[in-house]
mmCIF file of C-alpha atoms (C1' of nucleotides) in Angstrom:
data_model
loop_
_atom_site.group_PDB
_atom_site.id
_atom_site.type_symbol
_atom_site.label_atom_id
_atom_site.label_comp_id
_atom_site.label_asym_id
_atom_site.label_seq_id
_atom_site.Cartn_x
_atom_site.Cartn_y
_atom_site.Cartn_z
ATOM 1 C CA UNK A 1 65.974 1.848 -21.538
ATOM 2 C CA UNK A 2 64.028 4.313 -22.822
ATOM 3 C CA UNK A 3 62.123 7.465 -20.699
ATOM 4 C CA UNK A 4 59.192 6.277 -18.831
ATOM 5 C CA UNK A 5 56.470 8.573 -20.666
ATOM 6 C CA UNK A 6 54.612 8.789 -17.374
ATOM 7 C CA UNK A 7 57.147 10.847 -15.438
ATOM 8 C CA UNK A 8 57.820 12.769 -19.141
ATOM 9 C CA UNK A 9 54.185 14.183 -18.704
ATOM 10 C CA UNK A 10 55.015 16.018 -15.439
ATOM 11 C CA UNK A 11 51.665 17.575 -13.647
ATOM 12 C CA UNK A 12 49.021 15.281 -16.020
ATOM 13 C CA UNK A 13 50.643 11.470 -14.876
ATOM 14 C CA UNK A 14 50.390 11.761 -11.048
ATOM 15 C CA UNK A 15 47.496 9.740 -10.656
ATOM 16 C CA UNK A 16 48.369 7.002 -12.921
ATOM 17 C CA UNK A 17 51.022 6.766 -11.315
ATOM 18 C CA UNK A 18 49.924 6.457 -8.265
ATOM 19 C CA UNK A 19 47.619 3.417 -9.238
ATOM 20 C CA UNK A 20 50.926 2.033 -10.877
ATOM 21 C CA UNK A 21 52.818 2.368 -8.017
ATOM 22 C CA UNK A 22 50.464 1.445 -6.102
ATOM 23 C CA UNK A 23 49.906 -2.201 -8.299
ATOM 24 C CA UNK A 24 53.228 -2.317 -8.063
ATOM 25 C CA UNK A 25 53.005 -3.207 -3.933
ATOM 26 C CA UNK A 26 49.437 -4.471 -4.603
ATOM 27 C CA UNK A 27 50.237 -8.098 -6.886
ATOM 28 C CA UNK A 28 54.185 -7.780 -5.969
ATOM 29 C CA UNK A 29 52.320 -8.467 -2.511
ATOM 30 C CA UNK A 30 49.733 -11.192 -4.351
ATOM 31 C CA UNK A 31 52.253 -13.054 -5.132
ATOM 32 C CA UNK A 32 54.540 -13.105 -2.102
ATOM 33 C CA UNK A 33 51.365 -14.211 -0.816
ATOM 34 C CA UNK A 34 51.345 -17.712 -3.365
ATOM 35 C CA UNK A 35 54.651 -18.372 -2.670
ATOM 36 C CA UNK A 36 53.763 -18.831 1.292
ATOM 37 C CA UNK A 37 51.003 -20.031 0.623
ATOM 38 C CA UNK A 38 48.714 -17.213 2.514
ATOM 39 C CA UNK A 39 45.003 -17.732 1.543
ATOM 40 C CA UNK A 40 44.628 -13.350 2.267
ATOM 41 C CA UNK A 41 44.761 -11.225 -0.221
ATOM 42 C CA UNK A 42 46.751 -7.986 0.316
ATOM 43 C CA UNK A 43 44.406 -5.697 0.747
ATOM 44 C CA UNK A 44 42.863 -7.579 4.014
ATOM 45 C CA UNK A 45 45.938 -6.627 6.363
ATOM 46 C CA UNK A 46 44.133 -3.196 6.303
ATOM 47 C CA UNK A 47 40.665 -5.501 7.625
ATOM 48 C CA UNK A 48 42.432 -7.289 10.250
ATOM 49 C CA UNK A 49 43.856 -4.166 11.756
ATOM 50 C CA UNK A 50 40.851 -2.024 12.039
ATOM 51 C CA UNK A 51 38.641 -5.225 13.473
ATOM 52 C CA UNK A 52 41.634 -5.766 16.376
ATOM 53 C CA UNK A 53 41.539 -1.583 17.534
ATOM 54 C CA UNK A 54 38.010 -2.127 17.642
ATOM 55 C CA UNK A 55 37.002 -5.519 18.303
ATOM 56 C CA UNK A 56 33.624 -5.165 15.931
ATOM 57 C CA UNK A 57 32.521 -2.585 13.629
ATOM 58 C CA UNK A 58 29.418 -2.005 11.040
ATOM 59 C CA UNK A 59 30.220 -1.803 7.479
ATOM 60 C CA UNK A 60 29.385 2.017 7.974
ATOM 61 C CA UNK A 61 32.028 2.741 10.358
ATOM 62 C CA UNK A 62 34.526 0.627 8.940
ATOM 63 C CA UNK A 63 34.086 2.713 5.377
ATOM 64 C CA UNK A 64 34.663 5.685 6.803
ATOM 65 C CA UNK A 65 36.934 5.367 9.095
ATOM 66 C CA UNK A 66 39.174 4.362 6.040
ATOM 67 C CA UNK A 67 37.997 6.755 3.493
ATOM 68 C CA UNK A 68 36.735 4.080 1.145
ATOM 69 C CA UNK A 69 32.704 4.012 -0.071
ATOM 70 C CA UNK A 70 30.657 1.163 1.219
ATOM 71 C CA UNK A 71 29.727 -0.714 -1.308
ATOM 72 C CA UNK A 72 33.877 -1.256 -1.367
ATOM 73 C CA UNK A 73 33.967 -2.885 2.626
ATOM 74 C CA UNK A 74 30.779 -5.143 1.138
ATOM 75 C CA UNK A 75 33.092 -6.574 -1.313
ATOM 76 C CA UNK A 76 36.082 -6.787 0.694
ATOM 77 C CA UNK A 77 34.231 -8.000 4.668
ATOM 78 C CA UNK A 78 31.960 -11.245 2.024
ATOM 79 C CA UNK A 79 35.019 -12.058 0.323
ATOM 80 C CA UNK A 80 37.059 -12.755 3.933
ATOM 81 C CA UNK A 81 34.172 -14.423 5.366
ATOM 82 C CA UNK A 82 33.716 -16.564 2.549
ATOM 83 C CA UNK A 83 37.439 -17.405 3.445
ATOM 84 C CA UNK A 84 35.998 -17.471 7.406
ATOM 85 C CA UNK A 85 37.755 -14.538 8.833
ATOM 86 C CA UNK A 86 35.025 -12.221 9.719
ATOM 87 C CA UNK A 87 31.849 -13.056 12.073
ATOM 88 C CA UNK A 88 28.574 -10.805 11.839
ATOM 89 C CA UNK A 89 25.945 -11.100 14.125
ATOM 90 C CA UNK A 90 23.457 -8.595 13.919
ATOM 91 C CA UNK A 91 22.932 -5.503 15.536
ATOM 92 C CA UNK A 92 20.720 -6.351 18.590
ATOM 93 C CA UNK A 93 18.869 -2.432 18.558
ATOM 94 C CA UNK A 94 19.313 -1.312 14.831
ATOM 95 C CA UNK A 95 18.147 -4.316 12.190
ATOM 96 C CA UNK A 96 20.168 -3.244 9.895
ATOM 97 C CA UNK A 97 23.508 -3.275 10.684
ATOM 98 C CA UNK A 98 25.533 -6.320 11.219
ATOM 99 C CA UNK A 99 28.665 -6.136 14.152
ATOM 100 C CA UNK A 100 31.477 -7.591 12.266
ATOM 101 C CA UNK A 101 34.356 -9.483 14.192
ATOM 102 C CA UNK A 102 37.703 -11.331 13.337
ATOM 103 C CA UNK A 103 36.601 -14.781 13.683
ATOM 104 C CA UNK A 104 38.975 -17.502 16.174
ATOM 105 C CA UNK A 105 40.376 -18.783 12.519
ATOM 106 C CA UNK A 106 41.568 -15.405 12.077
ATOM 107 C CA UNK A 107 43.252 -14.433 15.542
ATOM 108 C CA UNK A 108 44.272 -17.979 15.411
ATOM 109 C CA UNK A 109 46.620 -16.746 12.505
ATOM 110 C CA UNK A 110 46.813 -13.328 13.531
ATOM 111 C CA UNK A 111 50.922 -14.423 14.496
ATOM 112 C CA UNK A 112 51.940 -15.534 11.866
ATOM 113 C CA UNK A 113 50.708 -12.867 10.158
ATOM 114 C CA UNK A 114 51.956 -10.055 11.938
ATOM 115 C CA UNK A 115 55.941 -11.563 11.064
ATOM 116 C CA UNK A 116 55.184 -11.131 8.044
ATOM 117 C CA UNK A 117 53.652 -7.429 7.918
ATOM 118 C CA UNK A 118 56.513 -5.963 10.087
ATOM 119 C CA UNK A 119 58.827 -8.063 7.107
ATOM 120 C CA UNK A 120 56.252 -6.288 5.068
ATOM 121 C CA UNK A 121 56.935 -3.854 6.747
ATOM 122 C CA UNK A 122 60.856 -2.940 6.452
ATOM 123 C CA UNK A 123 60.743 -3.603 2.798
ATOM 124 C CA UNK A 124 58.736 -0.033 2.135
ATOM 125 C CA UNK A 125 60.691 1.701 4.792
ATOM 126 C CA UNK A 126 63.513 0.772 2.578
ATOM 127 C CA UNK A 127 61.730 1.441 -0.579
ATOM 128 C CA UNK A 128 61.145 5.283 0.466
ATOM 129 C CA UNK A 129 64.421 4.891 1.435
ATOM 130 C CA UNK A 130 63.851 5.148 5.557
ATOM 131 C CA UNK A 131 62.868 8.584 4.893
ATOM 132 C CA UNK A 132 58.730 9.055 5.487
ATOM 133 C CA UNK A 133 58.623 11.983 3.289
ATOM 134 C CA UNK A 134 56.310 11.166 0.978
ATOM 135 C CA UNK A 135 54.070 9.920 3.911
ATOM 136 C CA UNK A 136 53.852 13.780 4.241
ATOM 137 C CA UNK A 137 53.990 14.407 1.048
ATOM 138 C CA UNK A 138 50.969 12.127 0.639
ATOM 139 C CA UNK A 139 49.095 13.478 3.436
ATOM 140 C CA UNK A 140 49.057 17.363 2.389
ATOM 141 C CA UNK A 141 47.967 15.463 -1.156
ATOM 142 C CA UNK A 142 44.831 13.914 0.933
ATOM 143 C CA UNK A 143 44.399 16.826 3.292
ATOM 144 C CA UNK A 144 43.844 19.373 -0.148
ATOM 145 C CA UNK A 145 42.180 17.601 -2.552
ATOM 146 C CA UNK A 146 39.641 17.424 0.788
ATOM 147 C CA UNK A 147 39.486 20.510 0.631
ATOM 148 C CA UNK A 148 38.484 21.689 -2.687
ATOM 149 C CA UNK A 149 38.616 18.333 -5.291
ATOM 150 C CA UNK A 150 39.930 18.698 -8.639
ATOM 151 C CA UNK A 151 36.759 19.356 -10.592
ATOM 152 C CA UNK A 152 35.970 22.114 -8.209
ATOM 153 C CA UNK A 153 39.577 23.561 -8.973
ATOM 154 C CA UNK A 154 39.775 22.590 -12.644
ATOM 155 C CA UNK A 155 36.516 24.798 -12.673
ATOM 156 C CA UNK A 156 37.840 27.489 -10.523
ATOM 157 C CA UNK A 157 40.794 27.741 -12.975
ATOM 158 C CA UNK A 158 38.741 27.826 -15.806
ATOM 159 C CA UNK A 159 36.543 30.860 -14.946
ATOM 160 C CA UNK A 160 38.872 32.660 -13.370
ATOM 161 C CA UNK A 161 41.463 32.266 -17.104
ATOM 162 C CA UNK A 162 38.003 33.308 -19.044
ATOM 163 C CA UNK A 163 37.751 37.375 -19.289
ATOM 164 C CA UNK B 1 35.931 13.450 11.938
ATOM 165 C CA UNK B 2 37.689 10.653 13.398
ATOM 166 C CA UNK B 3 40.940 9.446 12.083
ATOM 167 C CA UNK B 4 42.169 8.593 9.061
ATOM 168 C CA UNK B 5 43.395 4.502 9.940
ATOM 169 C CA UNK B 6 45.400 4.658 6.734
ATOM 170 C CA UNK B 7 47.093 7.211 7.548
ATOM 171 C CA UNK B 8 47.523 5.481 11.429
ATOM 172 C CA UNK B 9 48.121 2.870 9.880
ATOM 173 C CA UNK B 10 52.151 4.243 8.904
ATOM 174 C CA UNK B 11 54.286 2.314 6.828
ATOM 175 C CA UNK B 12 51.008 -0.429 6.212
ATOM 176 C CA UNK B 13 49.231 2.223 4.822
ATOM 177 C CA UNK B 14 50.701 3.669 1.710
ATOM 178 C CA UNK B 15 49.703 0.771 -0.555
ATOM 179 C CA UNK B 16 45.908 2.004 0.014
ATOM 180 C CA UNK B 17 46.659 5.179 0.216
ATOM 181 C CA UNK B 18 48.457 5.583 -3.033
ATOM 182 C CA UNK B 19 45.109 3.750 -4.625
ATOM 183 C CA UNK B 20 43.218 5.625 -2.614
ATOM 184 C CA UNK B 21 44.496 9.272 -4.192
ATOM 185 C CA UNK B 22 44.227 7.709 -7.294
ATOM 186 C CA UNK B 23 40.504 7.236 -7.401
ATOM 187 C CA UNK B 24 40.721 10.650 -6.187
ATOM 188 C CA UNK B 25 41.138 12.046 -9.399
ATOM 189 C CA UNK B 26 40.664 9.718 -11.257
ATOM 190 C CA UNK B 27 37.104 9.902 -10.434
ATOM 191 C CA UNK B 28 36.465 13.610 -9.767
ATOM 192 C CA UNK B 29 38.065 14.234 -13.225
ATOM 193 C CA UNK B 30 35.625 11.319 -14.720
ATOM 194 C CA UNK B 31 32.580 13.723 -13.169
ATOM 195 C CA UNK B 32 34.717 17.199 -14.700
ATOM 196 C CA UNK B 33 34.300 15.163 -18.281
ATOM 197 C CA UNK B 34 30.479 14.167 -17.377
ATOM 198 C CA UNK B 35 29.389 17.869 -16.345
ATOM 199 C CA UNK B 36 31.654 19.593 -19.554
ATOM 200 C CA UNK B 37 30.256 16.635 -21.661
ATOM 201 C CA UNK B 38 33.003 15.229 -22.283
ATOM 202 C CA UNK B 39 32.970 11.676 -24.308
ATOM 203 C CA UNK B 40 36.559 10.922 -22.899
ATOM 204 C CA UNK B 41 38.525 9.022 -19.643
ATOM 205 C CA UNK B 42 40.422 9.806 -17.623
ATOM 206 C CA UNK B 43 43.128 7.604 -18.696
ATOM 207 C CA UNK B 44 42.861 8.271 -22.357
ATOM 208 C CA UNK B 45 45.398 11.697 -21.759
ATOM 209 C CA UNK B 46 48.822 9.371 -21.769
ATOM 210 C CA UNK B 47 47.577 7.802 -24.801
ATOM 211 C CA UNK B 48 46.358 11.053 -26.640
ATOM 212 C CA UNK B 49 49.982 12.860 -25.673
ATOM 213 C CA UNK B 50 52.296 9.322 -26.567
ATOM 214 C CA UNK B 51 50.712 9.101 -29.734
ATOM 215 C CA UNK B 52 51.347 13.389 -30.175
ATOM 216 C CA UNK B 53 54.529 12.855 -29.384
ATOM 217 C CA UNK B 54 55.454 9.193 -30.923
ATOM 218 C CA UNK B 55 52.627 9.453 -34.491
ATOM 219 C CA UNK B 56 52.431 5.677 -34.528
ATOM 220 C CA UNK B 57 53.119 3.282 -32.520
ATOM 221 C CA UNK B 58 51.960 -0.241 -31.658
ATOM 222 C CA UNK B 59 50.586 -1.730 -29.073
ATOM 223 C CA UNK B 60 53.966 -3.078 -27.167
ATOM 224 C CA UNK B 61 55.500 -0.345 -27.899
ATOM 225 C CA UNK B 62 53.195 2.018 -25.951
ATOM 226 C CA UNK B 63 52.602 -0.693 -22.889
ATOM 227 C CA UNK B 64 56.618 -0.476 -22.693
ATOM 228 C CA UNK B 65 56.707 3.402 -22.975
ATOM 229 C CA UNK B 66 54.177 3.614 -19.685
ATOM 230 C CA UNK B 67 55.563 0.254 -18.113
ATOM 231 C CA UNK B 68 51.860 -0.780 -17.936
ATOM 232 C CA UNK B 69 51.563 -4.293 -19.339
ATOM 233 C CA UNK B 70 50.282 -5.170 -22.641
ATOM 234 C CA UNK B 71 46.219 -6.103 -21.975
ATOM 235 C CA UNK B 72 45.526 -2.820 -20.732
ATOM 236 C CA UNK B 73 46.758 -0.525 -23.098
ATOM 237 C CA UNK B 74 45.014 -3.019 -25.729
ATOM 238 C CA UNK B 75 41.710 -2.749 -22.997
ATOM 239 C CA UNK B 76 42.451 1.424 -23.502
ATOM 240 C CA UNK B 77 43.279 1.015 -27.605
ATOM 241 C CA UNK B 78 39.894 -0.448 -27.668
ATOM 242 C CA UNK B 79 37.673 2.163 -26.045
ATOM 243 C CA UNK B 80 38.964 4.494 -27.834
ATOM 244 C CA UNK B 81 38.749 3.613 -31.384
ATOM 245 C CA UNK B 82 34.946 2.500 -30.135
ATOM 246 C CA UNK B 83 34.888 5.745 -29.391
ATOM 247 C CA UNK B 84 36.677 6.064 -32.909
ATOM 248 C CA UNK B 85 39.663 8.366 -31.374
ATOM 249 C CA UNK B 86 42.025 5.687 -32.076
ATOM 250 C CA UNK B 87 42.965 4.101 -36.099
ATOM 251 C CA UNK B 88 44.697 1.530 -36.711
ATOM 252 C CA UNK B 89 46.363 -0.690 -40.050
ATOM 253 C CA UNK B 90 48.447 -3.599 -39.906
ATOM 254 C CA UNK B 91 51.706 -2.727 -40.309
ATOM 255 C CA UNK B 92 53.689 -3.583 -43.830
ATOM 256 C CA UNK B 93 56.657 -5.804 -42.710
ATOM 257 C CA UNK B 94 55.555 -7.606 -40.091
ATOM 258 C CA UNK B 95 51.558 -8.357 -39.707
ATOM 259 C CA UNK B 96 51.339 -9.083 -35.997
ATOM 260 C CA UNK B 97 52.372 -5.261 -35.563
ATOM 261 C CA UNK B 98 49.232 -2.887 -35.921
ATOM 262 C CA UNK B 99 50.133 0.692 -36.159
ATOM 263 C CA UNK B 100 47.896 2.793 -33.900
ATOM 264 C CA UNK B 101 47.627 6.715 -34.009
ATOM 265 C CA UNK B 102 45.691 9.803 -33.754
ATOM 266 C CA UNK B 103 41.778 10.019 -35.734
ATOM 267 C CA UNK B 104 41.145 12.766 -37.724
ATOM 268 C CA UNK B 105 38.617 13.448 -35.077
ATOM 269 C CA UNK B 106 41.465 13.530 -32.174
ATOM 270 C CA UNK B 107 43.338 15.944 -33.561
ATOM 271 C CA UNK B 108 40.208 18.325 -34.264
ATOM 272 C CA UNK B 109 39.730 17.948 -30.325
ATOM 273 C CA UNK B 110 42.591 18.393 -29.642
ATOM 274 C CA UNK B 111 43.171 21.824 -28.735
ATOM 275 C CA UNK B 112 39.567 21.503 -26.558
ATOM 276 C CA UNK B 113 41.601 19.432 -24.863
ATOM 277 C CA UNK B 114 44.338 20.574 -23.813
ATOM 278 C CA UNK B 115 42.690 24.239 -22.680
ATOM 279 C CA UNK B 116 40.515 21.671 -20.866
ATOM 280 C CA UNK B 117 44.249 19.700 -19.827
ATOM 281 C CA UNK B 118 46.076 23.300 -18.744
ATOM 282 C CA UNK B 119 43.577 23.603 -16.319
ATOM 283 C CA UNK B 120 43.574 19.776 -14.524
ATOM 284 C CA UNK B 121 47.484 20.282 -14.575
ATOM 285 C CA UNK B 122 46.934 23.621 -13.387
ATOM 286 C CA UNK B 123 44.630 21.982 -10.447
ATOM 287 C CA UNK B 124 47.248 19.455 -9.796
ATOM 288 C CA UNK B 125 49.989 21.602 -8.943
ATOM 289 C CA UNK B 126 48.264 23.487 -6.953
ATOM 290 C CA UNK B 127 46.693 20.312 -4.358
ATOM 291 C CA UNK B 128 50.547 19.529 -4.751
ATOM 292 C CA UNK B 129 51.107 23.412 -3.147
ATOM 293 C CA UNK B 130 53.413 24.246 -5.902
ATOM 294 C CA UNK B 131 55.958 21.574 -5.101
ATOM 295 C CA UNK B 132 57.534 18.667 -6.752
ATOM 296 C CA UNK B 133 58.568 17.086 -4.351
ATOM 297 C CA UNK B 134 55.790 14.429 -4.797
ATOM 298 C CA UNK B 135 57.269 13.481 -7.735
ATOM 299 C CA UNK B 136 60.669 13.440 -6.609
ATOM 300 C CA UNK B 137 59.534 10.705 -3.864
ATOM 301 C CA UNK B 138 57.862 9.295 -5.851
ATOM 302 C CA UNK B 139 60.359 9.111 -8.583
ATOM 303 C CA UNK B 140 62.525 7.224 -6.141
ATOM 304 C CA UNK B 141 60.007 4.758 -4.792
ATOM 305 C CA UNK B 142 59.700 3.549 -8.769
ATOM 306 C CA UNK B 143 63.376 3.639 -8.731
ATOM 307 C CA UNK B 144 63.675 1.191 -5.720
ATOM 308 C CA UNK B 145 60.678 -1.059 -6.635
ATOM 309 C CA UNK B 146 62.633 -1.840 -9.442
ATOM 310 C CA UNK B 147 65.835 -2.587 -7.822
ATOM 311 C CA UNK B 148 64.050 -5.604 -6.458
ATOM 312 C CA UNK B 149 60.359 -5.263 -5.350
ATOM 313 C CA UNK B 150 58.176 -5.427 -2.860
ATOM 314 C CA UNK B 151 58.618 -9.787 -2.421
ATOM 315 C CA UNK B 152 61.864 -9.601 -2.570
ATOM 316 C CA UNK B 153 62.997 -7.648 -0.673
ATOM 317 C CA UNK B 154 59.246 -9.343 2.252
ATOM 318 C CA UNK B 155 62.102 -12.280 1.646
ATOM 319 C CA UNK B 156 65.813 -11.033 2.175
ATOM 320 C CA UNK B 157 64.408 -9.664 4.979
ATOM 321 C CA UNK B 158 62.975 -12.933 6.494
ATOM 322 C CA UNK B 159 65.944 -15.174 5.676
ATOM 323 C CA UNK B 160 68.181 -12.434 7.400
ATOM 324 C CA UNK B 161 66.238 -12.223 10.543
ATOM 325 C CA UNK B 162 65.239 -15.589 10.882
ATOM 326 C CA UNK B 163 68.811 -16.741 12.872
ATOM 327 C "C1'" DT C 1 64.460 -26.489 -45.020
ATOM 328 C "C1'" DA C 2 62.892 -28.079 -41.320
ATOM 329 C "C1'" DT C 3 61.955 -27.305 -36.385
ATOM 330 C "C1'" DA C 4 61.958 -24.558 -32.345
ATOM 331 C "C1'" DT C 5 61.551 -20.371 -29.606
ATOM 332 C "C1'" DT C 6 60.489 -15.819 -28.946
ATOM 333 C "C1'" DT C 7 57.722 -12.118 -30.608
ATOM 334 C "C1'" DG C 8 52.735 -9.233 -30.539
ATOM 335 C "C1'" DC C 9 48.436 -9.060 -29.222
ATOM 336 C "C1'" DG C 10 43.955 -10.316 -27.934
ATOM 337 C "C1'" DT C 11 40.686 -12.673 -24.417
ATOM 338 C "C1'" DA C 12 39.558 -15.186 -19.529
ATOM 339 C "C1'" DA C 13 39.380 -14.715 -14.671
ATOM 340 C "C1'" DC C 14 40.945 -12.141 -10.667
ATOM 341 C "C1'" DG C 15 41.274 -8.048 -7.771
ATOM 342 C "C1'" DG C 16 40.414 -3.085 -6.320
ATOM 343 C "C1'" DG C 17 37.415 0.722 -5.971
ATOM 344 C "C1'" DT C 18 33.180 4.304 -6.998
ATOM 345 C "C1'" DT C 19 29.013 6.078 -8.545
ATOM 346 C "C1'" DA C 20 24.351 4.857 -8.980
ATOM 347 C "C1'" DC C 21 19.216 2.323 -7.035
ATOM 348 C "C1'" DT C 22 17.100 -0.583 -3.828
ATOM 349 C "C1'" DT C 23 15.000 -2.309 0.084
ATOM 350 C "C1'" DA C 24 14.133 -1.941 4.579
ATOM 351 C "C1'" DA C 25 13.850 -0.327 9.044
ATOM 352 C "C1'" DA C 26 15.325 4.096 11.759
ATOM 353 C "C1'" DA C 27 14.221 8.508 12.873
ATOM 354 C "C1'" DA C 28 12.270 12.690 12.825
ATOM 355 C "C1'" DT C 29 8.551 15.844 11.416
ATOM 356 C "C1'" DT C 30 3.335 16.598 10.816
ATOM 357 C "C1'" DA D 1 -0.126 7.064 15.893
ATOM 358 C "C1'" DA D 2 0.743 8.524 10.543
ATOM 359 C "C1'" DT D 3 3.584 9.784 7.203
ATOM 360 C "C1'" DT D 4 8.137 11.473 5.317
ATOM 361 C "C1'" DT D 5 13.261 11.805 6.060
ATOM 362 C "C1'" DT D 6 17.272 9.195 5.994
ATOM 363 C "C1'" DT D 7 20.515 5.478 7.706
ATOM 364 C "C1'" DA D 8 22.890 0.934 7.356
ATOM 365 C "C1'" DA D 9 24.015 -2.059 3.030
ATOM 366 C "C1'" DG D 10 23.736 -4.553 -0.595
ATOM 367 C "C1'" DT D 11 23.383 -5.383 -5.903
ATOM 368 C "C1'" DA D 12 24.255 -3.792 -10.456
ATOM 369 C "C1'" DA D 13 27.238 -1.872 -13.963
ATOM 370 C "C1'" DC D 14 32.038 0.555 -14.584
ATOM 371 C "C1'" DC D 15 35.979 1.256 -15.147
ATOM 372 C "C1'" DC D 16 41.615 0.234 -14.064
ATOM 373 C "C1'" DG D 17 45.302 -3.190 -14.352
ATOM 374 C "C1'" DT D 18 47.407 -7.417 -13.894
ATOM 375 C "C1'" DT D 19 48.607 -12.492 -14.677
ATOM 376 C "C1'" DA D 20 47.886 -16.874 -17.614
ATOM 377 C "C1'" DC D 21 46.718 -18.278 -21.380
ATOM 378 C "C1'" DG D 22 46.420 -19.425 -26.881
ATOM 379 C "C1'" DC D 23 47.756 -17.994 -31.265
ATOM 380 C "C1'" DA D 24 49.728 -17.065 -35.304
ATOM 381 C "C1'" DA D 25 53.521 -14.314 -37.395
ATOM 382 C "C1'" DA D 26 58.524 -13.498 -37.241
ATOM 383 C "C1'" DT D 27 63.013 -14.917 -36.123
ATOM 384 C "C1'" DA D 28 66.666 -18.563 -34.749
ATOM 385 C "C1'" DT D 29 68.563 -22.681 -34.501
ATOM 386 C "C1'" DA D 30 69.055 -27.665 -36.003
#
DNA sequence: TATATTTGCGTAACGGGTTACTTAAAAATT
DNA sequence: AATTTTTAAGTAACCCGTTACGCAAATATA
């Protein structure tokens, strides 16, 4: 098989490789769920887990905890509601907020889901060769990109190289 | 600042973190291009580079070299054509194929782009702490997931754990 | 040579996420 | 108390990639 051009691109290929690898997991997980007739999407996992930990949360609280934009959460939540996994009620003290929680259906399904998630985690561990290094590396990049993002760094570098 | 729940999820958070980090690069790059009035998308970079290396390629050749689906390439190419960066001509010996190449406009713009890409690569190197470990780790995961994907592994693990 | 299979690529329908904008409620200021 | 500012969420418009399908051209097989 010919070479992988994204790898050949070296630094310039990093972004696309992160996405490509993420997609490989997502679509394979999707097919797995489909094969066992599970009516859920791969990334609902994080919502299940965070609402299991916190019981009730608002859209903004979830968005901040996951470091995603709020529209991303709104979309997820709406789909999960449509499938009956999430219930929401207006916050008593702030009419702008909705308190979200897992539905009874979701809670009933959790034990079964947890069985699959456990196996999935084991798969991930295998793919990582039972080595946590990739997680450490990601944490480092996440930290660095939070300190100063790609745009800021590139502008600084261009300015410094100029004269 | 509260903890990052995706990190707290450990193995189960890997997929979403890969995507989130990729997006951080993509959207920051987009803003950078916008700020300097560059009329290109971040992921056109890979197309520019591969067509610089190979001169003429078909959709399928590009898709295979980048390990992406062909519809992904078709979309990219169509946009680049619309912006005048790609020219295509029917293959003389096979009427199904189109030979794609960079347009004159693209070639003229390359020197300028390369200046920005060089600075961008330096930014990536910084964000990686000038350490290639993340690239090695990605290569390992890519290799492992190609050998046996997430679904197959999970099914095997479930089967093994059953009895 | 006629028929069947494979291959290239374009499209549709999804799912993911982002930024920009809007509206209404809450909070802060004057 | 009235007005301004901030905050929570929803929506629209985009970009990204995938799988499923369809169709025509090329290749293989009968």
